[in-house]
Coordinates of C-alpha atoms and ligand atoms in Angstrom, one line a residue:
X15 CA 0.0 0.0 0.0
X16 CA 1.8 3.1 1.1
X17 CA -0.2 5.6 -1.2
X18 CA -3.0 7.0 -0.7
X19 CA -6.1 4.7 -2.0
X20 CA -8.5 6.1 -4.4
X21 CA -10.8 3.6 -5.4
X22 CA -13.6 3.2 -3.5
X23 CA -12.9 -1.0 -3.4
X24 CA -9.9 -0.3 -1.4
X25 CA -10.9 2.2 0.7
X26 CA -13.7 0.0 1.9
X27 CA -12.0 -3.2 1.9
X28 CA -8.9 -2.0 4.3
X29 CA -11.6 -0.9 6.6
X30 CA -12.9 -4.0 6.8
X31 CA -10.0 -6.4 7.0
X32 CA -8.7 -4.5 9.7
X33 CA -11.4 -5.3 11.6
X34 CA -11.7 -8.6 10.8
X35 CA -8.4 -9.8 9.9
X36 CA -7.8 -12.6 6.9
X37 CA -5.8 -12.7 3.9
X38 CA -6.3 -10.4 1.0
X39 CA -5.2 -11.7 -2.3
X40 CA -4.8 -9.8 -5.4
X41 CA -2.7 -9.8 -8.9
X42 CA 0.3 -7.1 -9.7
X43 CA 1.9 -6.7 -13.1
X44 CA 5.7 -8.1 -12.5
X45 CA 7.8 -7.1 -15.5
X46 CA 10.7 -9.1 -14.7
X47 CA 8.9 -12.4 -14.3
X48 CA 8.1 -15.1 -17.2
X49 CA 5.9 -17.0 -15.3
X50 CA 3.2 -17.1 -12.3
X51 CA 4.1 -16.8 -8.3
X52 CA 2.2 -15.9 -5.7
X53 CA 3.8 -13.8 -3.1
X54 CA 3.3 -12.7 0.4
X55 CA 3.3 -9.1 1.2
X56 CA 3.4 -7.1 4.8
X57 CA -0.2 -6.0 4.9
X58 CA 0.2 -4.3 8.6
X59 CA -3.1 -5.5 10.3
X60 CA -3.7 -8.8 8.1
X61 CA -2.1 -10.8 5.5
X62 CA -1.6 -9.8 1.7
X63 CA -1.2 -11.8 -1.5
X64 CA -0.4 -10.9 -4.7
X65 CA -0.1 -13.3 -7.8
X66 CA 2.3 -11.6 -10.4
X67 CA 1.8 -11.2 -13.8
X68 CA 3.2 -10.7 -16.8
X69 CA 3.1 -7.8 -18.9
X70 CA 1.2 -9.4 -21.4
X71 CA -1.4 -11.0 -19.2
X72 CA -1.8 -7.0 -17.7
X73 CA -2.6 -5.6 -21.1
X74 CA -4.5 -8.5 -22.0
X75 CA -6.7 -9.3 -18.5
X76 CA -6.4 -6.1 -16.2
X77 CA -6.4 -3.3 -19.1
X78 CA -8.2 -5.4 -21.8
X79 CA -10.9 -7.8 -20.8
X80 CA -11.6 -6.0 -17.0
X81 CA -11.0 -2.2 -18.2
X82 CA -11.5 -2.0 -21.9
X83 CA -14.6 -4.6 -22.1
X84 CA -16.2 -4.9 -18.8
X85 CA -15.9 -1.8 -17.1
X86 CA -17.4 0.0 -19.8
X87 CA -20.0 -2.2 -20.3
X88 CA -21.2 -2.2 -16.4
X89 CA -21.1 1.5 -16.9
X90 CA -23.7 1.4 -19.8
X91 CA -20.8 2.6 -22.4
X92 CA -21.2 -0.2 -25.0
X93 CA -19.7 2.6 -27.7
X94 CA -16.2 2.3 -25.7
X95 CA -15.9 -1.4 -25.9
X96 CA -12.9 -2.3 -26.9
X97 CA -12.5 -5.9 -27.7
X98 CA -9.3 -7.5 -29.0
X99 CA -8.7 -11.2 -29.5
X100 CA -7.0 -12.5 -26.5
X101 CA -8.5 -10.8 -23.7
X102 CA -11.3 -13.0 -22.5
X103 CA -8.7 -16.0 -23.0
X104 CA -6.3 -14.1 -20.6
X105 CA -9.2 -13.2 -18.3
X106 CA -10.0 -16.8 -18.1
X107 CA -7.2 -18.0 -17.7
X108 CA -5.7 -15.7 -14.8
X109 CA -8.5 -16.1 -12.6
X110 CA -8.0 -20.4 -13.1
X111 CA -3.9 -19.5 -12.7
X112 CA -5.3 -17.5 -9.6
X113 CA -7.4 -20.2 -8.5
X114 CA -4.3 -22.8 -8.8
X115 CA -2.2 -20.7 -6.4
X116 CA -4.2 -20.4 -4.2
X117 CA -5.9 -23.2 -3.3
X118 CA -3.1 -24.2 -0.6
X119 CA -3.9 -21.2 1.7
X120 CA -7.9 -22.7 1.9
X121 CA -8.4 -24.3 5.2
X122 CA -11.9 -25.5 6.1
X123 CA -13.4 -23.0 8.1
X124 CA -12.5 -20.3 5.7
X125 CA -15.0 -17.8 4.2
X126 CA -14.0 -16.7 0.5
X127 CA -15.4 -13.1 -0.6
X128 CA -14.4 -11.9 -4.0
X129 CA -14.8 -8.9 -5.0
X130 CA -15.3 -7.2 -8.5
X131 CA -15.3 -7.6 -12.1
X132 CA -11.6 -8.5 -12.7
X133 CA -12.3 -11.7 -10.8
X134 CA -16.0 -12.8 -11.8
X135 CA -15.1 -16.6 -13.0
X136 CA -12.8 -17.1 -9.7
X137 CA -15.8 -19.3 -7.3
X138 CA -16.2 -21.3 -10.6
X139 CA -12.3 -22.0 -11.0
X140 CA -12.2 -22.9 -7.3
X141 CA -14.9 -25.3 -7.2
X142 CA -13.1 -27.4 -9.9
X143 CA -10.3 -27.8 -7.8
X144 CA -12.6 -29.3 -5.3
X145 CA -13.1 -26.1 -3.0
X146 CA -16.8 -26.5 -1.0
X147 CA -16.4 -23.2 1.2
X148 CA -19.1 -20.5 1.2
X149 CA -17.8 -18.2 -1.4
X150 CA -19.6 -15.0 -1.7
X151 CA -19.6 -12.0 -4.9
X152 CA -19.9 -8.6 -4.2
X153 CA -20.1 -6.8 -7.6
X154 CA -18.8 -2.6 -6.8
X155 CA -20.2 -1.8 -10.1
X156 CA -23.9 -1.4 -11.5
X157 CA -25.5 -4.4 -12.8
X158 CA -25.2 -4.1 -17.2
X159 CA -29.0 -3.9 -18.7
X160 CA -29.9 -6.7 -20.7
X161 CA -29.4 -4.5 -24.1
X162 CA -25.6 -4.2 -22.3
X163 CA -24.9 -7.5 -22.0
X164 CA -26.3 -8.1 -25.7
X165 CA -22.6 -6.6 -26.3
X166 CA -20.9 -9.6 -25.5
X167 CA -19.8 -12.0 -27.1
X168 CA -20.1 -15.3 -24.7
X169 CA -22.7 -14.3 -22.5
X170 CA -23.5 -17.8 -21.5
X171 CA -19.9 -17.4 -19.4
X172 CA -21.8 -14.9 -17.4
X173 CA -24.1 -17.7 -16.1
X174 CA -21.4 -20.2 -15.3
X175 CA -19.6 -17.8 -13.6
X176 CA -22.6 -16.0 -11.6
X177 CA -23.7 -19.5 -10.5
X178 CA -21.1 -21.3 -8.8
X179 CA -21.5 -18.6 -5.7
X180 CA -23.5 -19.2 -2.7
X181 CA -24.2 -14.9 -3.0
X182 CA -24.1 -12.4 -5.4
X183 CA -23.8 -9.0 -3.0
X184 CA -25.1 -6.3 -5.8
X185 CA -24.9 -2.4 -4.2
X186 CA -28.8 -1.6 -4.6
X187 CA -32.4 -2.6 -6.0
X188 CA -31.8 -0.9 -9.4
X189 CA -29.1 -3.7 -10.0
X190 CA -31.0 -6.8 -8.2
X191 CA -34.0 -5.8 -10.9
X192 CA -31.0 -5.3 -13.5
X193 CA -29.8 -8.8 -12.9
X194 CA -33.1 -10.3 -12.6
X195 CA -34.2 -9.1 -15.7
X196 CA -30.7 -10.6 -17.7
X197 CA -31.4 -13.6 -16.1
X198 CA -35.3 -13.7 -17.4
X199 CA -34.3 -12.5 -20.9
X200 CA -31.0 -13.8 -21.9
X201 CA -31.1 -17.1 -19.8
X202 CA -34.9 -17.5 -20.2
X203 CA -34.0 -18.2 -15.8
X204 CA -37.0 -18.1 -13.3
X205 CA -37.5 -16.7 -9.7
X206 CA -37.8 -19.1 -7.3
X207 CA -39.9 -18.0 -4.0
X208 CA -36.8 -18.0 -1.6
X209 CA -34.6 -14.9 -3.8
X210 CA -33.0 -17.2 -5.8
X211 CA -32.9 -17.2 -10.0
X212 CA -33.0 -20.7 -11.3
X213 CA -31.3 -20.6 -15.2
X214 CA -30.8 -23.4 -17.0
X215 CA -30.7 -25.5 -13.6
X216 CA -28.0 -23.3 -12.4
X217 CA -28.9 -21.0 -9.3
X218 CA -27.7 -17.1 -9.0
X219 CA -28.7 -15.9 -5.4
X220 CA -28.8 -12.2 -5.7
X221 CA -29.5 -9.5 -3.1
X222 CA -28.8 -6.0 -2.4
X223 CA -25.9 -4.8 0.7
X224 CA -25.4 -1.3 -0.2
X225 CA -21.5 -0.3 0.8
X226 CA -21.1 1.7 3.6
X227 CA -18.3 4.3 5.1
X228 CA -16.9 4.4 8.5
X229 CA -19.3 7.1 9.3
X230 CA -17.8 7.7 13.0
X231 CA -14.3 7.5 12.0
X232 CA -14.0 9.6 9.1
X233 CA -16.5 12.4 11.4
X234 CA -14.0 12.3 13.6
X235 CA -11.0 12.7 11.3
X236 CA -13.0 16.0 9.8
X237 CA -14.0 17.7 13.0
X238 CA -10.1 16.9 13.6
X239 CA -8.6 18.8 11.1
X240 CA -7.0 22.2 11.4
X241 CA -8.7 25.0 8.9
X242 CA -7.4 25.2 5.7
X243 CA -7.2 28.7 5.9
X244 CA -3.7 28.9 4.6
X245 CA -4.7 27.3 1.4
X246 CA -8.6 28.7 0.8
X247 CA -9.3 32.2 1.2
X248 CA -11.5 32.2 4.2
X249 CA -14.8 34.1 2.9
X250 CA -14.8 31.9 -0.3
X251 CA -17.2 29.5 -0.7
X252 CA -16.0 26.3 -2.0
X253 CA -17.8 23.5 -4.3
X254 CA -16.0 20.9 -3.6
X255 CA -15.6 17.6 -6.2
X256 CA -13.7 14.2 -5.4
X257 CA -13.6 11.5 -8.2
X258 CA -11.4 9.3 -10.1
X259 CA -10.8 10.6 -13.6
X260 CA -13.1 8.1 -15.1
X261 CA -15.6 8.8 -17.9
X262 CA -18.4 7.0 -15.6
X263 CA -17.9 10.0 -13.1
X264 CA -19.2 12.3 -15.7
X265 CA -16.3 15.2 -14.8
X266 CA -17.1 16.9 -18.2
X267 CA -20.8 17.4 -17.6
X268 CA -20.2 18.8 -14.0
X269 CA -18.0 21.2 -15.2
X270 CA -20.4 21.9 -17.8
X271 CA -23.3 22.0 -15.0
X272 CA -20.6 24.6 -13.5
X273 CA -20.7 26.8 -16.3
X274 CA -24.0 27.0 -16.7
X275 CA -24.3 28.2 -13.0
X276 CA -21.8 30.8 -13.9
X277 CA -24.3 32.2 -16.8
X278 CA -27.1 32.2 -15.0
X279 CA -26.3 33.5 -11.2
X280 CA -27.0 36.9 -10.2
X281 CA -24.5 39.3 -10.9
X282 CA -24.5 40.3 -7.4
X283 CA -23.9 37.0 -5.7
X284 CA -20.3 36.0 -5.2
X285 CA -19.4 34.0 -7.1
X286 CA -18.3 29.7 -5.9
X287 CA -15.3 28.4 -6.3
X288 CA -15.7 24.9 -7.8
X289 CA -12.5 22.6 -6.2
X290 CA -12.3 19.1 -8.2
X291 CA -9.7 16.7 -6.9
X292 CA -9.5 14.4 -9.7
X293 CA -7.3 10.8 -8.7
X294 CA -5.4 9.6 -11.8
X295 CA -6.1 6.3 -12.8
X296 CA -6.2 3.1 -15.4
X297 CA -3.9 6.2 -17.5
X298 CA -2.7 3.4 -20.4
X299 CA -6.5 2.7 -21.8
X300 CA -7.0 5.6 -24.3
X301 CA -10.9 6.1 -23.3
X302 CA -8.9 7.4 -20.0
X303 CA -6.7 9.9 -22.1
X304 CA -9.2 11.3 -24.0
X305 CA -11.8 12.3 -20.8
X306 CA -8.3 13.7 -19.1
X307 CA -7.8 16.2 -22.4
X308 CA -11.3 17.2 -22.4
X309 CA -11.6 17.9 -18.9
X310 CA -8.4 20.3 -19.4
X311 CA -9.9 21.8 -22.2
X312 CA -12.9 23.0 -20.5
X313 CA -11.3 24.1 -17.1
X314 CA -9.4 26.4 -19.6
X315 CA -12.4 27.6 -21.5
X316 CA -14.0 28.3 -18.5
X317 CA -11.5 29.8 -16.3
X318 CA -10.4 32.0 -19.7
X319 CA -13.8 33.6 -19.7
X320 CA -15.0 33.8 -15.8
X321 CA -11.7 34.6 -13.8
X322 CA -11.3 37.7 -12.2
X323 CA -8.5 39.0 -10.2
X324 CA -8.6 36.9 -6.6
X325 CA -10.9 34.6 -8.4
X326 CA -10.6 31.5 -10.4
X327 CA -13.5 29.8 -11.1
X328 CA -12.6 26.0 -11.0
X329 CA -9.6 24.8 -9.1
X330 CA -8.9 21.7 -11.0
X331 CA -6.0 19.2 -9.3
X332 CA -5.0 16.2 -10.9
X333 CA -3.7 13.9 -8.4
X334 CA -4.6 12.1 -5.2
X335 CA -5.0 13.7 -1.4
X336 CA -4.3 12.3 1.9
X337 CA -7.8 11.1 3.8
X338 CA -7.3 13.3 6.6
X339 CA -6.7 16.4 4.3
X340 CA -9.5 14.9 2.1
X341 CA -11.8 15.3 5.2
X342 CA -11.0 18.6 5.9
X343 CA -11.6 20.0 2.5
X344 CA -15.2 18.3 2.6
X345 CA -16.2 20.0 5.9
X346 CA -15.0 23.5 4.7
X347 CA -16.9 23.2 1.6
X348 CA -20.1 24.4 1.5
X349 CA -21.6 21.6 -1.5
X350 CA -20.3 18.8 -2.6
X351 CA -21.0 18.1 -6.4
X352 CA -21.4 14.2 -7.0
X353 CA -22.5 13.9 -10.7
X354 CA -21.9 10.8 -11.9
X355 CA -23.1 9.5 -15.0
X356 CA -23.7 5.9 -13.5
X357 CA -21.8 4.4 -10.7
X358 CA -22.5 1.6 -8.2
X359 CA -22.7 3.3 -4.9
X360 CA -20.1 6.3 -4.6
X361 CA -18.5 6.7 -1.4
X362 CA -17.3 10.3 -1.8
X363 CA -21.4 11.4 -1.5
X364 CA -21.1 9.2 2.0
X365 CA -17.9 10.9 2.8
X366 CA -19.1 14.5 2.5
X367 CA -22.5 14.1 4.8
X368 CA -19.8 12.2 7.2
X369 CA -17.7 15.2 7.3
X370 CA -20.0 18.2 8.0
X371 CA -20.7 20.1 11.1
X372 CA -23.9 18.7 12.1
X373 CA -25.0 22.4 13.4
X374 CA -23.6 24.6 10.1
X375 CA -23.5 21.6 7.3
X376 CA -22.9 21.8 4.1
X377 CA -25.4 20.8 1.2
X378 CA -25.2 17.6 -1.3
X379 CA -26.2 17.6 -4.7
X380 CA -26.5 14.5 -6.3
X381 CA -26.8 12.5 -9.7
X382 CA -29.9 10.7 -9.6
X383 CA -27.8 7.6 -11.7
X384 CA -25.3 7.3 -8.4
X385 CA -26.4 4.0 -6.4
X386 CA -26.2 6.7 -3.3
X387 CA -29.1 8.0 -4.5
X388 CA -31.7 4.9 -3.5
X389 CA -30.3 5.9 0.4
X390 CA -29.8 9.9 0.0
X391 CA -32.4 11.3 -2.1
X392 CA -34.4 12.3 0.5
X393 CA -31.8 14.9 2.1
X394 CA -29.6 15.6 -1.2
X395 CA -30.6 18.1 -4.1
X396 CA -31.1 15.4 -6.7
X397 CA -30.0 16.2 -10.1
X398 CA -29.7 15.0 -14.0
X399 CA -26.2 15.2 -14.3
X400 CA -26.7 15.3 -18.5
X401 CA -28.4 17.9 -18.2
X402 CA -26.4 21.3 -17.0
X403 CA -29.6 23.3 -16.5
X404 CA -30.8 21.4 -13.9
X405 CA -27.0 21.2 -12.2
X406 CA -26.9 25.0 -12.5
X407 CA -30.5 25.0 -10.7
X408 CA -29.6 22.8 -7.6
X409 CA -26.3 25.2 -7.0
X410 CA -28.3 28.1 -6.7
X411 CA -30.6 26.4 -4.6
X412 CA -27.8 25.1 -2.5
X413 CA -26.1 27.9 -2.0
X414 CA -29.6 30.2 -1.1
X415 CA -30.8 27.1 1.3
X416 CA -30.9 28.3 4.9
X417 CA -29.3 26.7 7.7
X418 CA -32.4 25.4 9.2
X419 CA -33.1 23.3 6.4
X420 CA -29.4 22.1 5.6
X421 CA -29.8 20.7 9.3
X422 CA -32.8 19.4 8.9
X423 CA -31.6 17.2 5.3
X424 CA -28.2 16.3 6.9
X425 CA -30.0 15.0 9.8
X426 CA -31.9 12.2 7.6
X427 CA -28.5 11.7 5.5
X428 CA -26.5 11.1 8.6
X429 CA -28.9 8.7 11.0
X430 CA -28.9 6.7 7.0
X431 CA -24.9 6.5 6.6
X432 CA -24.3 6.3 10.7
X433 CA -26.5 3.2 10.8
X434 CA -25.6 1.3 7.3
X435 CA -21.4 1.5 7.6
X436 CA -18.7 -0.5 6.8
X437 CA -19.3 -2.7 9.8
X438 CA -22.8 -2.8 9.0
X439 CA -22.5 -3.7 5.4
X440 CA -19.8 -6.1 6.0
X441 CA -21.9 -8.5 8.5
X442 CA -24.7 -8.5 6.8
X443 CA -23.2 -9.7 3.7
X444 CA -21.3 -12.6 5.3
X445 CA -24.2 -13.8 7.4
X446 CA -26.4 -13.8 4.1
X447 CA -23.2 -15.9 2.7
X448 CA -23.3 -18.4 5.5
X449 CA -26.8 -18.9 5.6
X450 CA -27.0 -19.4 1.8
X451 CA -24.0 -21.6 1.8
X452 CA -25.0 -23.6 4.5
X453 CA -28.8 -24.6 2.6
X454 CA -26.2 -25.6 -0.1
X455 CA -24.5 -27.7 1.5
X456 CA -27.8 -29.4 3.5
X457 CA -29.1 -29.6 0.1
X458 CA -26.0 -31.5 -1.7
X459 CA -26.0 -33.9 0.8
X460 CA -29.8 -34.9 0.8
X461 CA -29.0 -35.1 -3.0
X462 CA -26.2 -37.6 -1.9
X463 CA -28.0 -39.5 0.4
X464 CA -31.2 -40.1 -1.9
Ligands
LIG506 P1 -14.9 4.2 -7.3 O1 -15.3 4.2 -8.7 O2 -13.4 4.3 -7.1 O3 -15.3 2.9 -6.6 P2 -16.1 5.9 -5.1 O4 -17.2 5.1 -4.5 O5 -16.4 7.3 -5.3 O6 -15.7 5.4 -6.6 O7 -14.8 5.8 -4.2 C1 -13.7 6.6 -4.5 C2 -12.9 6.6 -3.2 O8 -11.6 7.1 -3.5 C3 -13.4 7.5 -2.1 O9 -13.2 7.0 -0.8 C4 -12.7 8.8 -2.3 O10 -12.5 9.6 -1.1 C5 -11.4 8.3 -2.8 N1 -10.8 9.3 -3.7 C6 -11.2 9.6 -4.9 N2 -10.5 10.6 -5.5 C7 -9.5 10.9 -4.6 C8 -8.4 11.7 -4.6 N3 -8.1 12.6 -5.6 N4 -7.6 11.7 -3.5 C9 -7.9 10.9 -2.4 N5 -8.9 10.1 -2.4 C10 -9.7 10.0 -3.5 C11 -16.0 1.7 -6.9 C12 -17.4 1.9 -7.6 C13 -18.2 2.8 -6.8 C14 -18.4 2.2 -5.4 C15 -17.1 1.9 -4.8 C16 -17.2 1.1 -3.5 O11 -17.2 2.5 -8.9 O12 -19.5 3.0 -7.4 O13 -19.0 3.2 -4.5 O14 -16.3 1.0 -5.7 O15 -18.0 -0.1 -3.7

């Protein structure tokens, strides 16, 4: 580890395994290696694997299959498939080499949780090699729609792969019904009365666990930190924006929602600051490039024609902050803009409510396509994030609310975050996995005695 994590997987997942304890494997490109190991790591509070790859199994699996086919096709963006010959061969076949070294660390009594799309034929590649432990799913990403999954080419792997788990863990309803529906379509499957999807005499248990943050924690770390004076002039008030640079996060339309704002405020408000804090990341696929150059393009357009002296209208930095810092930015802005196009939860949304003074908060406006939004409508300005007018609308109206009424919507966000956590989200996923793999294994062995 070391750096500062990014991705909302990791940032969730430390939590967790710190709490619990456990091994957490993983790959890692190794360009000095011609073939597979597995190696141990210092992971601090628990134990870390990583099986090392080869360069061409990173372009192939990790950048190709997972990143240039997958990715984009959980995030509804079909047009950026990019499929090459190769890559589901090298998918497959890492997640089997995977399964292969790892099989030796599997005792009994252990509970397997994968996690993600680079790893979606791992439970299937275990149970050839014999392994009968619950092994649960939990898919980060929204569920593709059924004209989505049209896109690929051997859907049927989907099924195989879905089916040797004893729990799919999706993040909300929107991708249960997404999943349900693939499974009814393309697999002509059935619902059976106890949650389960039968297909083709294969079972996919599916069910909802939206992530959680460490709500207590990361408060604390805000009300913590020192004011940021030094670096934001005190009266200014501050948008603030936290995402990976991925086209999913819809960075282009926000700033786009910005400068509508810009247009249409009244000349005699002050003008907001917008302050994005864009995380590099998966910089070699060339869908990643091109949302980079276009993001710089409009921060220059838009700064060009809107800065003043002693103001700059978006504060755009490229690069990834420490947590603690990261909290203290989110309490001293006054609205967090979280306008993603599509995305499977998003933590930063859970982050800012975390982070506010519950007597002065701040206000969260928030794309009605984020899985956050089936938990925080109710509290957050909910917006169209393709649609600028109506991000230029809910920053006006965030930045006129009064303070009894920003109370009043943090209160409902925080009791929601404070009670469905880490810890929260974490227990009830694994119970769910025991119980479901438990009925399995009753069931196998009625099948075995009859
Ligand atoms: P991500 O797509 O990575 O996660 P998100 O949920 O927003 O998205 O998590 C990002 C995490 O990285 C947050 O904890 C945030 O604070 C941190 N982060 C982002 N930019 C940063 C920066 N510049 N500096 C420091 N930290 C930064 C995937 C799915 C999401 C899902 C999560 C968890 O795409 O939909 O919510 O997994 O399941």
């Amino acid at each position: 580890m070391g750096q500062t994590a990014s991705g909302g997987l990791v940032v969730a997942l430390q939590k967790t395994m710190e709490s619990q304890g456990g091994v957490w494997i993983g790959t890692k490109l190794d360009e000095s290696i011609s073939d597979h190991f597995l190696k141990e790591y210092d992971g601090g509070k628990f134990d870390r694997h990583a099986l090392h790859l080869q360069p061409s199994e990173y372009n192939d699996y990790y950048l190709g299959y997972a990143n240039s086919v997958l990715w984009p096709l959980f995030h509804g963006r079909t047009d950026l498939l990019d499929v090459a010959h190769g890559q589901l061969a090298a998918y497959a076949s890492v997640n089997q080499k995977l399964a292969e070294a790892t099989r030796h660390l599997i005792t009994d009594d252990d509970t397997i949780w994968i996690h993600d799309y680079h790893f979606i034929p791992l439970a299937s590649e275990l149970r050839k090699l014999g392994v009968q432990n619950p092994i649960g799913f939990f898919l980060h990403t929204p569920f593709p729609t059924t004209s989505d999954v049209h896109a690929l080419t051997h859907k049927r792997n989907l099924l195989d792969w879905l089916s040797a788990y004893d729990l799919v863990g999706l993040q909300t309803q929107r991708d249960v019904s997404a999943m349900i529906e693939v499974c009814r379509t393309v697999f002509g499957g059935q619902m059976l009365s106890d949650g389960r999807i039968r297909c083709q005499g294969r079972d996919i248990w599916p069910a909802s666990f939206p992530i959680g943050i460490e709500a207590e924690n990361f408060r604390r770390t805000a009300e913590a930190q020192k004011p940021l004076a030094p670096q934001i002039a005190s009266g200014q008030r501050l948008l603030i924006g936290v995402d990976r640079l991925d086209y999913s996060k819809g960075l282009p339309h926000k700033f786009r929602g910005f400068q509508r704002y810009l247009e249409d405020r009244a000349s005699s408000d002050s003008p907001l600051t917008l302050l994005q804090i864009a995380s590099p990341t998966r910089e070699d696929v060339e869908a990643y490039q091109e949302v980079r150059r276009e993001l710089e393009q409009i921060t220059g357009q838009v700064n060009g024609r809107f800065a003043e002296l002693g103001y700059i209208p978006i504060q755009y930095i490229h690069r990834s902050v420490p947590r603690d810092y990261l909290a203290g930015l989110y309490r001293r802005a006054d609205i967090a803009l979280v306008t993603p196009l599509i995305d499977g939860m998003n933590l930063v949304a859970k982050e800012y409510i975390a982070a506010q003074d519950p007597a002065d908060p701040g206000v969260l406006i928030l794309s009605e396509a984020a899985g956050a939004a089936e938990q925080l409508k109710v509290g957050a300005l909910m917006v169209n994030p393709f649609d600028p007018g109506s991000v230029s609308e809910a920053i006006q109206s965030a930045a006129s609310m009064s303070r009894e009424e920003r109370i009043e919507r943090h209160q409902s966000q925080w009791n929601e975050i404070a009670r469905h956590d880490v810890h929260w989200w974490t227990g009830t996923f694994l119970n769910s996995l025991k119980r479901n793999a438990a009925q399995r294994i009753e069931h196998d062995s009625i099948l075995r005695l009859a």
